[in-house]
Short mmCIF file of C-alpha atoms in Angstrom, two decimals:
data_model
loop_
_atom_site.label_atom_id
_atom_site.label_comp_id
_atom_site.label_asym_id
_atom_site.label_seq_id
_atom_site.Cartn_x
_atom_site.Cartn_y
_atom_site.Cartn_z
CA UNK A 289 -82.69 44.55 -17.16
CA UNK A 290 -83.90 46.72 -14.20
CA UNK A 291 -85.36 43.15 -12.63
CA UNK A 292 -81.86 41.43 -12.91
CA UNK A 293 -79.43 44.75 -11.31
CA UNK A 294 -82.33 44.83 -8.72
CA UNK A 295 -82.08 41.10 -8.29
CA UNK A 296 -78.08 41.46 -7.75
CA UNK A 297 -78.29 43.75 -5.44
CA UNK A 298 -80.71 42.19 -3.35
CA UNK A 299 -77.83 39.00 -3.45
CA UNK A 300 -75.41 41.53 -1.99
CA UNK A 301 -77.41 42.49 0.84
CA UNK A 302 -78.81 39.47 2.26
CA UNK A 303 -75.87 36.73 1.24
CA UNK A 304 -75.74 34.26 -0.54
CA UNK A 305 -78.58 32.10 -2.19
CA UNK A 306 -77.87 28.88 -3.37
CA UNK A 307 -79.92 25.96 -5.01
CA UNK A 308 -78.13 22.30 -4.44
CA UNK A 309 -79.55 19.06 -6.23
CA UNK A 310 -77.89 15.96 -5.50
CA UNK A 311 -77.77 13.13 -7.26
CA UNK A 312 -78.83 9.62 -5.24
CA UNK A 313 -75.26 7.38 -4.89
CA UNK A 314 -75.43 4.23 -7.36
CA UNK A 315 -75.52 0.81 -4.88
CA UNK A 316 -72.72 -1.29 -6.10
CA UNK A 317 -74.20 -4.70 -6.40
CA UNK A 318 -71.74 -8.00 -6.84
CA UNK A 319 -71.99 -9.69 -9.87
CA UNK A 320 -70.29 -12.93 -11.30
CA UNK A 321 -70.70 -13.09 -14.64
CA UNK A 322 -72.15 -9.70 -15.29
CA UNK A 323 -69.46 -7.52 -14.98
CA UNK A 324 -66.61 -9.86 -16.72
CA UNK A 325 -64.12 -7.77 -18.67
CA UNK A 326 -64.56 -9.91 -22.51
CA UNK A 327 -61.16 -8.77 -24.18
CA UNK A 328 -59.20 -10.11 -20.34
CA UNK A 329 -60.86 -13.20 -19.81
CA UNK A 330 -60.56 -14.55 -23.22
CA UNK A 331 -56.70 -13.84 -23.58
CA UNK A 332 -56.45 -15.78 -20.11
CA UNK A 333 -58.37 -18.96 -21.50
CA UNK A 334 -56.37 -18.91 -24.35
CA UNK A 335 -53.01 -18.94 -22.63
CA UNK A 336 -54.61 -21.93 -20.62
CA UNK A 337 -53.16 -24.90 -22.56
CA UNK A 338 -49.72 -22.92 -23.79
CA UNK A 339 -48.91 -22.14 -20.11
CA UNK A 340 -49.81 -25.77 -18.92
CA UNK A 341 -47.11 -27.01 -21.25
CA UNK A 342 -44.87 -23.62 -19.76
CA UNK A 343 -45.43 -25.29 -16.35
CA UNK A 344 -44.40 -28.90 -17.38
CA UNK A 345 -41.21 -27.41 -18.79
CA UNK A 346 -40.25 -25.58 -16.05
CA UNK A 347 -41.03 -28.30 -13.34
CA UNK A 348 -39.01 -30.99 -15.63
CA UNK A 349 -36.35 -28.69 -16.92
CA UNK A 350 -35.41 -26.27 -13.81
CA UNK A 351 -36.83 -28.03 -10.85
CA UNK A 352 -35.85 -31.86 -12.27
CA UNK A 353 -32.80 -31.48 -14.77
CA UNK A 354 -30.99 -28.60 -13.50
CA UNK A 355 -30.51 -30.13 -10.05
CA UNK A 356 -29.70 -33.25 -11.48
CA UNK A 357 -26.51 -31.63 -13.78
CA UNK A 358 -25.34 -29.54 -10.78
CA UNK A 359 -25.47 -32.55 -8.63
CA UNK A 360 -23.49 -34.47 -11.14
CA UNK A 361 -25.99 -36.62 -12.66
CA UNK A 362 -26.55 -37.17 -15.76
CA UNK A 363 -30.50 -36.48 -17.55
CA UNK A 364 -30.98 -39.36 -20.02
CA UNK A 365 -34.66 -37.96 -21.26
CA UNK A 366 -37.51 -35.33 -20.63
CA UNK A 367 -40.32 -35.14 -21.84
CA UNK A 368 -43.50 -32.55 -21.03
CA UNK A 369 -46.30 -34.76 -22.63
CA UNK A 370 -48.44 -37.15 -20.50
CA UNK A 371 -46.85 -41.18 -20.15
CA UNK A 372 -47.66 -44.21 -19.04
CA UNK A 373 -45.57 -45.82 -16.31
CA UNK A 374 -44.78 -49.44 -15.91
CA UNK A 375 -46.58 -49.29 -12.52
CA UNK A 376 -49.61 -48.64 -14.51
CA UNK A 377 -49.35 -44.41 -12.71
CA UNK A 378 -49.43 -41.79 -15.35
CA UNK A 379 -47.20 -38.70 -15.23
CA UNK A 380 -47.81 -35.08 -17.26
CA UNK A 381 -44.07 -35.33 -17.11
CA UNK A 382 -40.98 -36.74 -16.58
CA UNK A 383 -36.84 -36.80 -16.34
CA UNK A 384 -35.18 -40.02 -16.67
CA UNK A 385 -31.63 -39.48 -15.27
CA UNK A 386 -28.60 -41.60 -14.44
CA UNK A 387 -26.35 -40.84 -11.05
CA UNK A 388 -25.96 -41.60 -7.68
CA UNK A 389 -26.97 -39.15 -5.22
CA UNK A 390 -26.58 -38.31 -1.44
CA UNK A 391 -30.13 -38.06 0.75
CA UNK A 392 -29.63 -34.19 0.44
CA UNK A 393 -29.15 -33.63 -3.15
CA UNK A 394 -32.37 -36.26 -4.02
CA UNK A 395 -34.11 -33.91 -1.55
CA UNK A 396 -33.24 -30.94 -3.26
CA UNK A 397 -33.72 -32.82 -6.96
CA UNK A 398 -37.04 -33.71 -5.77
CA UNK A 399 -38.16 -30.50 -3.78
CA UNK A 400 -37.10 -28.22 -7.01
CA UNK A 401 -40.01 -27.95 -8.91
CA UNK A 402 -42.09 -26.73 -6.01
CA UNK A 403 -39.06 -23.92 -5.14
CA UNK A 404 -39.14 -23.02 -8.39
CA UNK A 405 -42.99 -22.70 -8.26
CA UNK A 406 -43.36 -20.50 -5.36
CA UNK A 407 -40.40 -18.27 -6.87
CA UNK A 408 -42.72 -17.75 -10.23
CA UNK A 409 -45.65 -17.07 -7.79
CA UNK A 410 -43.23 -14.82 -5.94
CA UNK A 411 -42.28 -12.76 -8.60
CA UNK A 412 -45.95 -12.73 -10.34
CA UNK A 413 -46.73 -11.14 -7.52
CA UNK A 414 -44.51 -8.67 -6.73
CA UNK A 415 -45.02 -7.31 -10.41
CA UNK A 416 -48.46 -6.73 -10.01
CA UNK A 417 -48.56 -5.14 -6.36
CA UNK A 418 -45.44 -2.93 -7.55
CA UNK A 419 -47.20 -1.37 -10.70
CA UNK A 420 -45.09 -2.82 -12.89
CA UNK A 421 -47.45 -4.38 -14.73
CA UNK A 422 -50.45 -3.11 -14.99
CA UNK A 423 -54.16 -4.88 -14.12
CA UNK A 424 -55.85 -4.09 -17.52
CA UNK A 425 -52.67 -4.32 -19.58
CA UNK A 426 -53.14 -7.06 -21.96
CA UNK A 427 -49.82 -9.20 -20.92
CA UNK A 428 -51.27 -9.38 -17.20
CA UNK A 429 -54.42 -12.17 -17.92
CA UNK A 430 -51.22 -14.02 -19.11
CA UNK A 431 -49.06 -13.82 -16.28
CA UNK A 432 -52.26 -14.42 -14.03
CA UNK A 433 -52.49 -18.05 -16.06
CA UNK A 434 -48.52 -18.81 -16.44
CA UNK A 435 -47.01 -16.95 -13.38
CA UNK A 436 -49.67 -17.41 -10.84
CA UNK A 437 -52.28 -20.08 -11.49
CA UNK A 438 -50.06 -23.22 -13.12
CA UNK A 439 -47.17 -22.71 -10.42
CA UNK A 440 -50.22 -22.50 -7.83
CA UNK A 441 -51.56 -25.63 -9.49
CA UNK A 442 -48.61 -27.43 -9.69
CA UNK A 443 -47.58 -26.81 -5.82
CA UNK A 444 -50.94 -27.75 -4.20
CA UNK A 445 -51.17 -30.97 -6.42
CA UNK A 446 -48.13 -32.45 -4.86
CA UNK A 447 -49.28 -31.54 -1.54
CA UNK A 448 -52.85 -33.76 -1.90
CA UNK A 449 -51.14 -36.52 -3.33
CA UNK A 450 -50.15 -39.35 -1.34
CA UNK A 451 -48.46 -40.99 -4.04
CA UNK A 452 -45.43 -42.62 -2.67
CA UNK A 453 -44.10 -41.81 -6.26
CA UNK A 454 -44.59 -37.75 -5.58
CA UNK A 455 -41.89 -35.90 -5.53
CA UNK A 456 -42.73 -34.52 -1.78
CA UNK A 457 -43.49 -37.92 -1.07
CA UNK A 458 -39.76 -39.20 -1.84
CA UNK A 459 -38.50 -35.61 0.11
CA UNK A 460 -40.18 -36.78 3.09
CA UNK A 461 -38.46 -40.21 2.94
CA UNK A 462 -35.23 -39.36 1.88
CA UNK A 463 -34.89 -36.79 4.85
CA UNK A 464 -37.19 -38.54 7.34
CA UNK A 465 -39.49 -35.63 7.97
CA UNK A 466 -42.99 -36.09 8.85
CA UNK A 467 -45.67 -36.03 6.23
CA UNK A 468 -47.82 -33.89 8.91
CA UNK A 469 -45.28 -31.21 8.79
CA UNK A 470 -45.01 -30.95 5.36
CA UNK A 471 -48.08 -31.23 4.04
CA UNK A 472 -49.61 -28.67 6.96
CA UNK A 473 -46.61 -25.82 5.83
CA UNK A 474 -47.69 -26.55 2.15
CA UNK A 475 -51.15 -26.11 2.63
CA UNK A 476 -50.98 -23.17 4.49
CA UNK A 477 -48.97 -21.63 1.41
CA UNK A 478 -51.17 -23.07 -1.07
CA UNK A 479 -54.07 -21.53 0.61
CA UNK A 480 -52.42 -18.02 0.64
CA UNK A 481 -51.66 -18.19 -2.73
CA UNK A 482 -55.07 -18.75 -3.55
CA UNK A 483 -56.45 -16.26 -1.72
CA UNK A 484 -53.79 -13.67 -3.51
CA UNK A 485 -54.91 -15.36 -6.89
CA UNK A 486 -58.45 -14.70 -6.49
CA UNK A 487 -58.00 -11.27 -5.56
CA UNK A 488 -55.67 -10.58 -8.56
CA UNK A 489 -57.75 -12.67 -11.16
CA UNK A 490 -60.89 -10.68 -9.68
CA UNK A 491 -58.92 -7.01 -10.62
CA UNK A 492 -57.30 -8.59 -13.74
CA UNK A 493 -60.84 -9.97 -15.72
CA UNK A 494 -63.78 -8.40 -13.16
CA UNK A 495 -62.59 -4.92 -12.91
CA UNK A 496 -66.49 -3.56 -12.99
CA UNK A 497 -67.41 -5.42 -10.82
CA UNK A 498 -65.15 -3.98 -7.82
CA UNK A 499 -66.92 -1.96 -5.34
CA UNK A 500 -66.64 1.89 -5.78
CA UNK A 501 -66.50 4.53 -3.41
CA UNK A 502 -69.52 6.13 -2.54
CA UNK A 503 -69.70 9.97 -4.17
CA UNK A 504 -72.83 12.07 -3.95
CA UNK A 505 -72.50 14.55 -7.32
CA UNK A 506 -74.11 18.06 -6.30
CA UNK A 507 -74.77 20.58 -8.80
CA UNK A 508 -74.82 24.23 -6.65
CA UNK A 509 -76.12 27.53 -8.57
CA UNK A 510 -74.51 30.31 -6.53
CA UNK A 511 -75.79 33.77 -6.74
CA UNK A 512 -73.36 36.04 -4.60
CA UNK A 513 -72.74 39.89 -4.97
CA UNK A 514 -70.29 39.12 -7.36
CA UNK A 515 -72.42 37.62 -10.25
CA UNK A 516 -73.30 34.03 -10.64
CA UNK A 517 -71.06 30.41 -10.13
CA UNK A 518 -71.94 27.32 -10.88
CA UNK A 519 -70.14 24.41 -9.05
CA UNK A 520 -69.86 20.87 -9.79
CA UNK A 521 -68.81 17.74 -7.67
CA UNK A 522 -68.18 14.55 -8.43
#
């Protein structure tokens, strides 16, 4: 007992003592497969197939058949399944329509699907990078696969086909504008969409294996004139 007040008041006198050990920071290595968040990744495989048939729907339905009624055609058939052409071309889709239509309005009948995929992109977007929904919430693997990655699918496909049958194809010939221009303007958004997919499918199903910032936990034993602390950082 004598040792310890002695010890005390030797503290008082001469300071403080203090005894530090840090900890050595972890290295964050990248990892693919590693680090893959199970419960995430398989809810967005399994919405795969449902939100390829989502896709279909909407290009037919919104960007085909609603232009068509407000133009004042009539839609004689959709359908979302994969057909055969007379041509011999195949189609995941298609709306069979009656009507006659000014350069414009086939423009804009043609050119819907792809407004009304960058507007699901859009909004996709704007969900996650406002909070709304949150990256390990268990509806946001399926807006990754419906909201993000079919309308980003869907978009970039009609820009690298050259079918004269595509629906960019017949926007460029019904307005006269040159391929170059918009298939360079499409690319360009295609390729920024990917870039903002990536980066949200990385935070949505690879959360571990984001970098971390770089602590250094101490553990400091402080002996001071007014008895002992013990501090912690993280």
């Amino acid at each position: 007992m004598r040792r310890l007040i002695a010890a005390l008041m030797l503290a008082a006198v001469l300071g403080n003592a203090t005894a530090v050990q840090a900890a050595e920071p972890k290295k964050w290595r990248p990892t693919l497969f590693g680090k893959l968040d199970a419960w995430q990744t398989a809810i967005a495989a399994s919405h795969l197939l449902p939100g390829y048939f989502l896709q279909i729907a909407a290009h037919e339905g919104v960007g085909h058949a609603l232009p068509i009624a407000l133009a004042g055609g009539k839609v004689t058939r959709v359908t979302i399944l994969p057909e055969r052409h007379e041509d011999g071309t195949w189609s995941a889709g298609s709306t069979e329509f009656e009507g006659t239509f000014t350069p414009v309005e086939t423009a804009f009948i043609t050119l819907g699907p792809h407004l009304v995929d960058v507007f699901l992109f859009s909004l996709t977007e704007t969900l996650f990078a406002s909070g709304a929904i949150p990256h390990d919430s268990f509806i946001a693997p399926i807006l990754l696969v419906t909201g993000e990655f079919w309308p980003w699918w869907d978009f970039t496909s009609a820009i690298v086909n050259p079918s004269p049958a595509n629906d960019l194809s017949v926007f460029e010939r019904e307005l006269r504008v040159h391929p170059a221009i918009t298939r360079t303007i499409g690319g360009l958004i295609s390729a920024g969409g990917l870039v903002l997919m990536t980066m949200r499918a990385v935070k949505i199903v690879a959360p571990k294996g984001l970098p971390k910032p770089v602590t250094k936990p101490t553990v400091a034993v402080t002996l001071n004139g007014l008895g002992i602390g013990i501090i912690v950082r993280f």
